[in-house]
Amino acid sequence: MHSFTKIVLNPIGFVKTNAGGDEVRNSSLISQIVLRDDLIKGLDGISGFSHLFVLFYLNQISDEQRKTLKIHPRGRQDMPLTGVFAARTMLRPNPIGLTLVELLNVDGNILTVRGLDAFDGTPVLDLKPYDFWDKIENPKVPAWWKKLNQGNCKT
Amino acid sequence: MHSFTKIVLNPIGFVKTNAGGDEVRNSSLISQIVLRDDLIKGLDGISGFSHLFVLFYLNQISDEQRKTLKIHPRGRQDMPLTGVFAARTMLRPNPIGLTLVELLNVDGNILTVRGLDAFDGTPVLDLKPYDFWDKIENPKVPAWWKKLNQGNCKT
């Protein structure tokens, strides 16, 4: 078996938003990503894409919370108890957030995006452009997912 | 400005594949993810989803390579010099891979997946289910992307 080496990462920037609490879950929320100055060249050509994946570090999750293995999706007791790898919960062994956002503007080291559900000051780990390999025509999702997202679901 | 705290992660498992070199780029490649035994409960309900995002650590990337800010997509000189955040290259400040795979089977702590472009022994950081929020109907991509993926492109 492989050795379980620890992995060390450094933020590439931070999230800037005035939204707090549940407001960050609003999919029309506009926020900013402030990239480290020394990484600006890494953005060249990014505005050729309409959408990006933002990978960020959920720094409000405690070591204790990282041990969580099952949750009720979105904390709702009417949802089945589900493994953390079968949900997009923040509670997971490696608390990395992954959100698909719309890229609205790039100005120097500031990216303006729509739909980023991350709090102010959240460390950003990576940005990746969305392309057609990320688009699945008919993904299968469980019944609970459809119920949870009824009304604001893209299906 | 925020302090640039380092972030420490532990692998949740490892990739198992017989494929080497460019073989791993074959989108029909079937590989396995061997999850840590202590995390098995985190998989409950995962087979309700047809597709997963796999986040993995590109442990073959050196500290020097992490400093790369511009690349030619897939190393092709006929492609424009592009920022690493505008490409899915392995060369990036935080070498985290993100690949969308088809989930074929789950047996205990072993997931069998199709389309994972990661080498044998690659540390896996997270698994996230793909849902309809991850599907963009008409994403915009640059001309170079279309040229690069001509023939095997999903567009």
Coordinates of C-alpha atoms in Angstrom, one line a residue, chain B residues 38-120:
Chain B
D38 CA -12.0 4.0 7.5
L39 CA -13.9 6.1 5.0
I40 CA -16.2 3.5 3.4
K41 CA -19.3 4.8 5.1
G42 CA -18.8 8.0 3.1
L43 CA -19.7 6.1 -0.1
D44 CA -23.3 5.3 1.0
G45 CA -25.7 6.3 -1.7
I46 CA -23.0 7.1 -4.3
S47 CA -24.3 4.6 -6.8
G48 CA -27.5 6.8 -7.1
F49 CA -25.3 9.0 -9.3
S50 CA -24.0 8.0 -12.8
H51 CA -21.1 10.4 -12.8
L52 CA -18.6 11.7 -10.3
F53 CA -15.9 14.4 -10.1
V54 CA -12.6 13.0 -8.9
L55 CA -10.2 15.4 -7.3
F56 CA -6.7 14.1 -7.1
Y57 CA -3.2 15.3 -6.3
L58 CA -0.8 15.4 -9.2
N59 CA 2.1 14.1 -7.2
Q60 CA 4.5 13.9 -10.1
I61 CA 4.6 17.7 -10.5
S62 CA 7.7 19.2 -9.0
D63 CA 8.0 22.5 -7.0
E64 CA 9.7 24.0 -10.1
Q65 CA 6.8 22.9 -12.4
R66 CA 4.3 24.5 -10.0
K67 CA 5.8 27.9 -10.9
T68 CA 4.7 27.5 -14.5
L69 CA 2.2 30.2 -15.5
K70 CA 1.8 29.8 -19.2
I71 CA 1.7 26.7 -21.4
H72 CA 0.8 25.6 -24.9
P73 CA -2.4 23.5 -24.5
R74 CA -1.4 19.8 -24.6
G75 CA 2.2 20.9 -25.4
R76 CA 1.2 21.7 -29.0
Q77 CA 3.2 24.6 -30.5
D78 CA 0.3 25.4 -32.8
M79 CA -1.8 26.2 -29.8
P80 CA -1.6 29.7 -28.3
L81 CA 0.5 30.4 -25.2
T82 CA -2.2 30.3 -22.5
G83 CA -2.4 31.0 -18.8
V84 CA -2.5 27.8 -16.7
F85 CA -5.9 28.9 -15.2
A86 CA -7.3 29.0 -18.7
A87 CA -6.3 25.4 -19.3
R88 CA -6.6 22.0 -17.7
T89 CA -2.9 21.4 -17.8
M90 CA -1.2 19.5 -14.9
L91 CA 1.2 22.3 -14.5
R92 CA -0.4 24.7 -12.0
P93 CA 0.4 26.3 -8.6
N94 CA -1.7 23.8 -6.8
P95 CA -1.5 20.6 -8.8
I96 CA -5.0 19.3 -8.2
G97 CA -6.5 17.2 -11.0
L98 CA -10.3 17.4 -11.6
T99 CA -11.8 14.8 -13.9
L100 CA -15.4 13.9 -14.5
V101 CA -15.8 10.1 -14.6
E102 CA -18.6 7.6 -15.1
L103 CA -19.2 5.5 -12.1
L104 CA -19.5 1.8 -13.2
N105 CA -19.4 -0.1 -9.9
V106 CA -18.9 0.2 -6.2
D107 CA -17.7 -2.9 -4.2
G108 CA -16.7 -2.2 -0.6
N109 CA -14.0 0.4 -0.8
I110 CA -13.3 -0.1 -4.5
L111 CA -14.9 2.2 -7.1
T112 CA -14.6 1.2 -10.7
V113 CA -14.8 4.3 -13.0
R114 CA -14.4 5.1 -16.7
G115 CA -12.4 8.1 -18.0
L116 CA -10.0 8.9 -15.1
D117 CA -6.8 10.3 -16.5
A118 CA -4.7 9.6 -13.5
F119 CA -1.7 7.4 -13.1
D120 CA -1.4 4.3 -10.9

